CSV table of C-alpha atoms in Angstrom, one decimal:
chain,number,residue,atom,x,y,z
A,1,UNK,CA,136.4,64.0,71.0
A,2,UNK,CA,133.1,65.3,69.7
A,3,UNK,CA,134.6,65.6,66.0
A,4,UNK,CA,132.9,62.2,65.3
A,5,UNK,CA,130.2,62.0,63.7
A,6,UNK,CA,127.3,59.6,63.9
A,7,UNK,CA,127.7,58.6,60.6
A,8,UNK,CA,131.9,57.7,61.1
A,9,UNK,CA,130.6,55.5,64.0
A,10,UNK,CA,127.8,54.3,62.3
A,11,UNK,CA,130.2,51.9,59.9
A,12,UNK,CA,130.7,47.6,59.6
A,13,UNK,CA,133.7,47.8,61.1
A,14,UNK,CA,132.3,49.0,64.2
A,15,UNK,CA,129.6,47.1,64.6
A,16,UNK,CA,129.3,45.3,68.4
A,17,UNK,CA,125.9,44.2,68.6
A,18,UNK,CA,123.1,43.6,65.6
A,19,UNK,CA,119.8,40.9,65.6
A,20,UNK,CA,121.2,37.4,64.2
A,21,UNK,CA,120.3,36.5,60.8
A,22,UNK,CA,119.0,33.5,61.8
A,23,UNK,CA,115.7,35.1,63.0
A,24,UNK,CA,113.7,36.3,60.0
A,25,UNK,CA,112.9,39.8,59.4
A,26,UNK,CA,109.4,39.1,60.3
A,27,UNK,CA,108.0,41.2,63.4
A,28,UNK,CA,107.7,39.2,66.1
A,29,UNK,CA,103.7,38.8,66.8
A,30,UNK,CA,104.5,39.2,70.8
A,31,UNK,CA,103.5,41.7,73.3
A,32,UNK,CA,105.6,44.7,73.7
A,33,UNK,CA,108.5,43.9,76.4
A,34,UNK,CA,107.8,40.1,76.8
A,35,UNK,CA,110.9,37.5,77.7
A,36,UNK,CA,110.2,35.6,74.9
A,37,UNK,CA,111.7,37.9,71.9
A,38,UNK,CA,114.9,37.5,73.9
A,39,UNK,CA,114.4,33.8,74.5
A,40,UNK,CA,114.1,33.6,70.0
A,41,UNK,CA,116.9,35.8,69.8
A,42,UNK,CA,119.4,33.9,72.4
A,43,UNK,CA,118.5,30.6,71.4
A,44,UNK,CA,119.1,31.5,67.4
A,45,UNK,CA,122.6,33.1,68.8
A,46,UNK,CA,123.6,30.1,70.4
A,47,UNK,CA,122.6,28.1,67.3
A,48,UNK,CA,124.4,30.6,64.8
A,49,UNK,CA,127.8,30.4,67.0
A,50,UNK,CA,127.7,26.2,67.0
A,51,UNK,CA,127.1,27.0,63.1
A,52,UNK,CA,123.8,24.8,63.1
A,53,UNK,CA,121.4,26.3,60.9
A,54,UNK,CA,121.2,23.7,58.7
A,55,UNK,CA,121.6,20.9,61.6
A,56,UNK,CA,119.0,22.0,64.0
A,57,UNK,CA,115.3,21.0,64.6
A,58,UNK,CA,112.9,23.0,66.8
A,59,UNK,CA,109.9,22.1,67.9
A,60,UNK,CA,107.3,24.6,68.5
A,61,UNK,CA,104.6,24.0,70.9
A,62,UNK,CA,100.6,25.6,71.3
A,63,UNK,CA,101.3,28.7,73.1
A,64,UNK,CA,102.5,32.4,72.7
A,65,UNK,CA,105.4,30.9,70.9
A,66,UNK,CA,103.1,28.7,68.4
A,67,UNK,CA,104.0,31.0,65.5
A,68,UNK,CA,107.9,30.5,66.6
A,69,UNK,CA,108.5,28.4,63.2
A,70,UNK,CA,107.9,31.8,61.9
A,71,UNK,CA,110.6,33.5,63.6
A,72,UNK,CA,113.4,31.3,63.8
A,73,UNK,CA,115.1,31.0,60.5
A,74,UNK,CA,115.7,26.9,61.0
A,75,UNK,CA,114.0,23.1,60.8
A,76,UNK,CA,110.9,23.9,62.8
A,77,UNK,CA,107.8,21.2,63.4
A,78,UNK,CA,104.5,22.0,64.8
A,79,UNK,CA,103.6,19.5,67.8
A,80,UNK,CA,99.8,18.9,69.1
A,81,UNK,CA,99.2,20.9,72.9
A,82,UNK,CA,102.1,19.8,74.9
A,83,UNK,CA,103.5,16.5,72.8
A,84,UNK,CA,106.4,18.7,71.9
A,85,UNK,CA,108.8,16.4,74.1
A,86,UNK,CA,107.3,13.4,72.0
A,87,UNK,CA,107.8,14.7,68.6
A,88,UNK,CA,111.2,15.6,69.8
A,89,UNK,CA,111.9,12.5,70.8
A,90,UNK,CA,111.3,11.1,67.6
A,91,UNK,CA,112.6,13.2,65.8
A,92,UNK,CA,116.2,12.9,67.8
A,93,UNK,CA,115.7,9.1,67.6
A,94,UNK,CA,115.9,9.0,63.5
A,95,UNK,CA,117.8,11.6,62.9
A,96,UNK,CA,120.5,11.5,66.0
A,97,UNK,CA,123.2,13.7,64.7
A,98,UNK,CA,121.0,16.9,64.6
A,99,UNK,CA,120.3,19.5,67.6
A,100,UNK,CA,116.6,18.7,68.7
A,101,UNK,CA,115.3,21.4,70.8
A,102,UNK,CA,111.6,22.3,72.4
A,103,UNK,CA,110.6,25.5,72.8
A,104,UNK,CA,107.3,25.1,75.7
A,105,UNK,CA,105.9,27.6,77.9
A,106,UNK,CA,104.4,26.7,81.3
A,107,UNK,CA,100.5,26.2,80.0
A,108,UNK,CA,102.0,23.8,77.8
A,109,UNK,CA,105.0,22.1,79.4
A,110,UNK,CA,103.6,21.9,83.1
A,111,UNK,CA,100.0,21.5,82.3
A,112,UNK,CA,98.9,19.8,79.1
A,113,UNK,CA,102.2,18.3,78.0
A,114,UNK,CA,102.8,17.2,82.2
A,115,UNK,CA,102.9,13.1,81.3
A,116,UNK,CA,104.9,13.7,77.5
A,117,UNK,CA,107.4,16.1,79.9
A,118,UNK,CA,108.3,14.0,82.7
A,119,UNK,CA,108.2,10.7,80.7
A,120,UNK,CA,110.7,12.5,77.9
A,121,UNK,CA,112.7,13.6,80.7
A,122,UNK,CA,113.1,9.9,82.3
A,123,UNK,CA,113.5,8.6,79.4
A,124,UNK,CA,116.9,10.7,79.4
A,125,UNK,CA,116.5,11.5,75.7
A,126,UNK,CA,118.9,13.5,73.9
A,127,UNK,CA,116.9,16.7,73.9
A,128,UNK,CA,116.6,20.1,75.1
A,129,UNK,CA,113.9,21.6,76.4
A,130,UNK,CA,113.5,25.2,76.8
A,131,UNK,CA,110.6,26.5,79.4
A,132,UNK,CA,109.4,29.6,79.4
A,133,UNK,CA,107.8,30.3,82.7
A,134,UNK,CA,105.1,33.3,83.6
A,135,UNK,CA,103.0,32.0,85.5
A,136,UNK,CA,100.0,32.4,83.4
A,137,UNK,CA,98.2,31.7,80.3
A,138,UNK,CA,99.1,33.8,78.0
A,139,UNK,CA,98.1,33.6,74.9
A,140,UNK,CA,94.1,32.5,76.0
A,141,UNK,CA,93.9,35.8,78.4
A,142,UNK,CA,95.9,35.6,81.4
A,143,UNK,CA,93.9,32.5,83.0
A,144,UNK,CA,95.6,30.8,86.2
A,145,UNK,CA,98.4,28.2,85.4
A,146,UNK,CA,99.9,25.4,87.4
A,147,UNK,CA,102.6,27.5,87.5
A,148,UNK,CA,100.4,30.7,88.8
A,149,UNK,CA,101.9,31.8,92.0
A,150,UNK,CA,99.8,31.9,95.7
A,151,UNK,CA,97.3,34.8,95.9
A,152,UNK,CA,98.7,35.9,92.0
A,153,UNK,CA,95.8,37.5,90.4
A,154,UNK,CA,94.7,35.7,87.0
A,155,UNK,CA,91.6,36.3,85.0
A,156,UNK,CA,90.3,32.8,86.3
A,157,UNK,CA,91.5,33.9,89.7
A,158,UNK,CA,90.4,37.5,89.9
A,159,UNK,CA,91.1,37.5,94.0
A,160,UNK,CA,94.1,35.9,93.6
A,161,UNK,CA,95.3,32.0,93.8
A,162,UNK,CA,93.8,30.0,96.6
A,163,UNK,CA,96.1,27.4,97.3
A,164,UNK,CA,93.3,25.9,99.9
A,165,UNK,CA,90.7,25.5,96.7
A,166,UNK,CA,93.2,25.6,93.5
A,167,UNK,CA,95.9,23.8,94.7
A,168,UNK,CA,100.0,24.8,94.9
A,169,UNK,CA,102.2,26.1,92.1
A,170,UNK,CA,103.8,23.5,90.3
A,171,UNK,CA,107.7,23.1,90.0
A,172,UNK,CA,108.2,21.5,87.6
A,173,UNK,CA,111.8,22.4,87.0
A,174,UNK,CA,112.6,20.7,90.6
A,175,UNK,CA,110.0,17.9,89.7
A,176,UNK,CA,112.2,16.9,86.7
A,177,UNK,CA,115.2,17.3,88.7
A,178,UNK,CA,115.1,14.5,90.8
A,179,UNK,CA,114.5,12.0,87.1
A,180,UNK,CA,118.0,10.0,86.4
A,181,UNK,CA,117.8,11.2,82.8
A,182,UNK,CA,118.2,14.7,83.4
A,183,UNK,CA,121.5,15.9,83.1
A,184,UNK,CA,122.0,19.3,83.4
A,185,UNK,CA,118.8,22.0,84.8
A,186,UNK,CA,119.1,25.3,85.2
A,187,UNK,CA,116.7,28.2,85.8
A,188,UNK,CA,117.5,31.8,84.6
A,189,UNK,CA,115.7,34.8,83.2
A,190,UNK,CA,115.9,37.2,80.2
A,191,UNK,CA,114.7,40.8,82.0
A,192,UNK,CA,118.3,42.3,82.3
A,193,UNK,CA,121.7,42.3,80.3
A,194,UNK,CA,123.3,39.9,82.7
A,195,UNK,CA,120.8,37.8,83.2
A,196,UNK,CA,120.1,37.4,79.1
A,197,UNK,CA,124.2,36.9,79.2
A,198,UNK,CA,123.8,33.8,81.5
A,199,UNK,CA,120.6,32.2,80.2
A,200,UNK,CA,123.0,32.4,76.9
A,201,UNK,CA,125.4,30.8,78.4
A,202,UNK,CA,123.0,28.1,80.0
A,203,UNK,CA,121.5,27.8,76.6
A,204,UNK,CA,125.1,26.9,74.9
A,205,UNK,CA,125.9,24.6,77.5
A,206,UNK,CA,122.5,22.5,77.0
A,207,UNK,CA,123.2,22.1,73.0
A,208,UNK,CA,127.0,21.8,74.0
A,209,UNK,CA,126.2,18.4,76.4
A,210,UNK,CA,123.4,17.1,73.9
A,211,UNK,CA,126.3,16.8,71.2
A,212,UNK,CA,128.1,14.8,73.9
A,213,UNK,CA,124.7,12.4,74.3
A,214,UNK,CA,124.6,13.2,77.9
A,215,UNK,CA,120.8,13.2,79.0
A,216,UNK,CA,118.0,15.7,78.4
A,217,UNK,CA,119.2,19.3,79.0
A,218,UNK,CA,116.5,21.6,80.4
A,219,UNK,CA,116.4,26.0,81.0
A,220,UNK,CA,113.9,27.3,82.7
A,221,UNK,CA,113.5,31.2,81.8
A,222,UNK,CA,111.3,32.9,84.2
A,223,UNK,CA,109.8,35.3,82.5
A,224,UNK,CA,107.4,38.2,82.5
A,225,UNK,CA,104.1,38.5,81.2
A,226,UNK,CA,102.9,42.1,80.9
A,227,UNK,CA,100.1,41.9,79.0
A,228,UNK,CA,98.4,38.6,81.2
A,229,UNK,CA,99.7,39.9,84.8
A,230,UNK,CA,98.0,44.0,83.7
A,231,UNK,CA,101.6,45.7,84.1
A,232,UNK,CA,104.3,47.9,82.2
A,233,UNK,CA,106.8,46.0,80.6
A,234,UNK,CA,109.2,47.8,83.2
A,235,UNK,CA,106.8,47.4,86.1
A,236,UNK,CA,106.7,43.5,85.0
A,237,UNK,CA,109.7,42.9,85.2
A,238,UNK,CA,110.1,44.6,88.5
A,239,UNK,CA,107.2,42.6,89.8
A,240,UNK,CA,109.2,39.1,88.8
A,241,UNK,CA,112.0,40.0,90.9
A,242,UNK,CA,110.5,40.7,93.7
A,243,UNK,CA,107.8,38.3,93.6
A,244,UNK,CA,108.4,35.2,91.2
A,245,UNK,CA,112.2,35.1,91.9
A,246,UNK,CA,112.0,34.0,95.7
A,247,UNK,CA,109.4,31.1,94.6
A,248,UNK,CA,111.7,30.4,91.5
A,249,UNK,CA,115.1,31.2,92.8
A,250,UNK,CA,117.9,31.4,90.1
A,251,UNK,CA,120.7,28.9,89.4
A,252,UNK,CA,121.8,26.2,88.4
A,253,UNK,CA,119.5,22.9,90.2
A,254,UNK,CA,121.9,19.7,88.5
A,255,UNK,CA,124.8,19.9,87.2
A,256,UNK,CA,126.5,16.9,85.7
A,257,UNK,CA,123.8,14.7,86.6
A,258,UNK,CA,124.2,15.9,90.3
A,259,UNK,CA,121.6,17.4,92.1
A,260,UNK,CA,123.5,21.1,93.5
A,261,UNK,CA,120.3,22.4,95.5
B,1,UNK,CA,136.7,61.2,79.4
B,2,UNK,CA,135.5,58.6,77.5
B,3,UNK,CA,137.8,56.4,75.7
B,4,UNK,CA,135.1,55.2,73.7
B,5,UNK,CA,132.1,56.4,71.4
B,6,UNK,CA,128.8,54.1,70.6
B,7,UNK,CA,126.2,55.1,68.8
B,8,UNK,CA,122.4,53.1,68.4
B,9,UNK,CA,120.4,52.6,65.0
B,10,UNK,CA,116.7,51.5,65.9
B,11,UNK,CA,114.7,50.0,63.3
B,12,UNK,CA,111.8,52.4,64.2
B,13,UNK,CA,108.9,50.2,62.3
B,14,UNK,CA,109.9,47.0,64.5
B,15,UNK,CA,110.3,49.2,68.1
B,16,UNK,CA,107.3,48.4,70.3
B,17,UNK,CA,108.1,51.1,72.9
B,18,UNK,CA,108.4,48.5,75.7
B,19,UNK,CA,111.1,50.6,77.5
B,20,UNK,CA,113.0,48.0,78.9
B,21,UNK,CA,116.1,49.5,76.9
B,22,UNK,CA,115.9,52.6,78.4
B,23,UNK,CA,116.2,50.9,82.0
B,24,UNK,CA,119.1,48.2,80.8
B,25,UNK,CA,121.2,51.8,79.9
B,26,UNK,CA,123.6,53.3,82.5
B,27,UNK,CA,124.7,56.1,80.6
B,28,UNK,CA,120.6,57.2,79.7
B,29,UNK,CA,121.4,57.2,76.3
B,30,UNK,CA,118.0,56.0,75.1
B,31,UNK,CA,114.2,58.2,75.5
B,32,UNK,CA,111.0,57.2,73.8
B,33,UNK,CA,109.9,59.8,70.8
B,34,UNK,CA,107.1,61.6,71.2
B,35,UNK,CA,106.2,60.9,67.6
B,36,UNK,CA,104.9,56.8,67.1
B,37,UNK,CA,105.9,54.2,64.3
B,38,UNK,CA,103.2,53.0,61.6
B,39,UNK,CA,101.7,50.8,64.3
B,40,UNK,CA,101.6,53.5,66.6
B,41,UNK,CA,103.9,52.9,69.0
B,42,UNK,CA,106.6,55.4,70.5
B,43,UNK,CA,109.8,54.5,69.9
B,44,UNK,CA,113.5,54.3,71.1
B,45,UNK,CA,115.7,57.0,70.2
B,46,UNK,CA,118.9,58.1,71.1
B,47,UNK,CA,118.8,61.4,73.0
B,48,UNK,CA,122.3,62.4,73.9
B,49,UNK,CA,125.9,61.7,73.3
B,50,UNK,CA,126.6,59.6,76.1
B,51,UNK,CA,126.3,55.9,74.2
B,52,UNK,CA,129.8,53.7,74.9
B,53,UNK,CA,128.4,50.6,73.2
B,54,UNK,CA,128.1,48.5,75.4
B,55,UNK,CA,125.1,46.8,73.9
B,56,UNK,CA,123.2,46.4,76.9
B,57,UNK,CA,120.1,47.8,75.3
B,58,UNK,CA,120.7,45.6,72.3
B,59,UNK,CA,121.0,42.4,74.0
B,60,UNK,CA,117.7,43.2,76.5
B,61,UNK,CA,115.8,44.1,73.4
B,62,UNK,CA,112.8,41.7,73.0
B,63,UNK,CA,112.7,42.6,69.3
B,64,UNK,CA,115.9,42.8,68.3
B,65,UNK,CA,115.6,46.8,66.6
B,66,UNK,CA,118.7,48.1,68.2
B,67,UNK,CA,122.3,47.6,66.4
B,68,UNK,CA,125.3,48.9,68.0
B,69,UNK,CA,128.2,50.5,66.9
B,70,UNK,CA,131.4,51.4,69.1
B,71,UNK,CA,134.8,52.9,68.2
B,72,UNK,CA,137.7,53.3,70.4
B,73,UNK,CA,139.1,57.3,70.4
């Protein structure tokens, strides 16, 4: 039983789990513990099992993630503050046999890029959109967001969202929902092993229906922001559950072009 | 008794010391060092013989620095 050594376990036939090659060796410029290392990694993994490196485009927005082209190991293009859906849309339009995905967190998606989302979305392009929702501005300081929850504290909101003065946290995810161009929406999030399992899943089942020219996929990933909400990684993630998961509940919202909540 | 044996290998210069590994275990395989990486972080090690690759670590890893390995006894 203990006879084995580390190094007889330690060999390539026994390898289970190791970081896909299609994310470069480059250290990823994020805060310790944030979602969206996971988010690069799962989206690369779903790309590397459809064997699309050479067949995907991904557009990268302003953001944490504006440095993703550096990451991710495929096609990447640079958009202006929240055109990602635009550029994606053209991009799909000339060159319709690739995988065209945006990658957009919530300062960019639900605030800036609001009209280029929606319009994208009724459009029903062939697209997926990826959404990385925290609540917050993350990369300018931990300012409020759309998406900034009620009485959340944020560096522009220091006692906490007034919904009376600042208005209410936007849904976007249930906004775009309700658009006949949408095909499939889901919401998940990347803080535990089953959760990153089913986002996965989600993921693969987005770039699965936009080979089939279905409509515009779109995941939501809640996810934390330790650095902008003044927490642990662990204590972060803890605060999500119990705070930004019964506003953003989990599931699937349409299926199959059917609304299911 | 365990029918199977994991082990972790943690590319200590990429580890940020987040610690969400060390919740994601069941077995509590995984501690932070007290010594820290060239950008001074702590990072993961593996602290006991307890590891039955099951990846969980692996796949909640933000960075990507853990690689698992599993054999069946």
């Amino acid at each position: 039983m203990s006879d084995i050594t580390k190094e007889q376990i330690r060999q390539p036939e026994n390898l289970v789990y190791t970081k896909t090659k299609l994310l470069t060796d480059k250290a990823l410029s994020y805060c310790p513990g944030c979602g969206h290392g996971t988010a690069h990694r799962i989206v690369m993994e779903v790309i590397e099992e459809l064997g699309a490196q050479d067949n995907t485009i991904g557009i990268a927005p302003v953001g944490c993630s504006v440095l993703a082209y550096e990451f991710m190991n495929i096609d990447m293009q640079q958009a202006a503050h929240g055109r990602a859906p635009a550029v994606a849309t053209a991009v799909k339009r000339l060159l319709p046999d690739r995988y065209v995905f945006t990658y957009q967190g919530d300062g960019d998606l639900a605030a800036i890029g609001t009209a280029e989302t929606i319009h994208a979305c009724n459009r029903g392009e062939n697209i997926t959109i990826i959404f990385i929702n925290n609540g917050i501005y993350g990369m300018t300081g931990g300012q409020m967001a759309p998406t900034t929850l009620p009485n959340m504290k944020a560096s522009t909101c220091p006692y906490g969202r007034d919904v009376e003065t600042m208005g209410n946290p936007l849904k976007m995810t249930e906004l775009i929902a309700q658009l006949p161009g949408v095909h499939y929406v889901t919401r998940q999030a990347v803080h535990t092993p089953a959760g990153v399992r089913k986002t996965k899943k989600a993921i693969r089942k987005a770039f699965d229906l936009q080979k089939q020219e279905k409509g515009l996929t779109f995941v939501e990933i809640v996810s934390n922001c330790n650095s902008g909400w003044k927490m642990t990684p662990v204590q972060s993630n803890k605060w999500m559950e119990e705070n930004m998961f019964p506003f953003y509940p989990l599931g699937d919202i349409k299926v199959d072009g059917q609304l299911i909540k | 008794m365990a029918k199977v044996k994991g082990d972790i290998v943690v590319d200590i210069e990429k580890c940020k010391g987040c610690e969400v590994c060390i919740t994601a275990c069941p077995n509590d395989v995984i501690a932070m060092t007290k010594s820290v990486n060239g950008k001074g972080y702590h990072y993961a090690e593996s602290v006991n013989e307890e590891c039955i690759g099951c990846a969980n670590c692996a796949i909640v890893c933000p960075d990507g620095v853990i690689t698992v390995y599993k054999v069946k006894l």
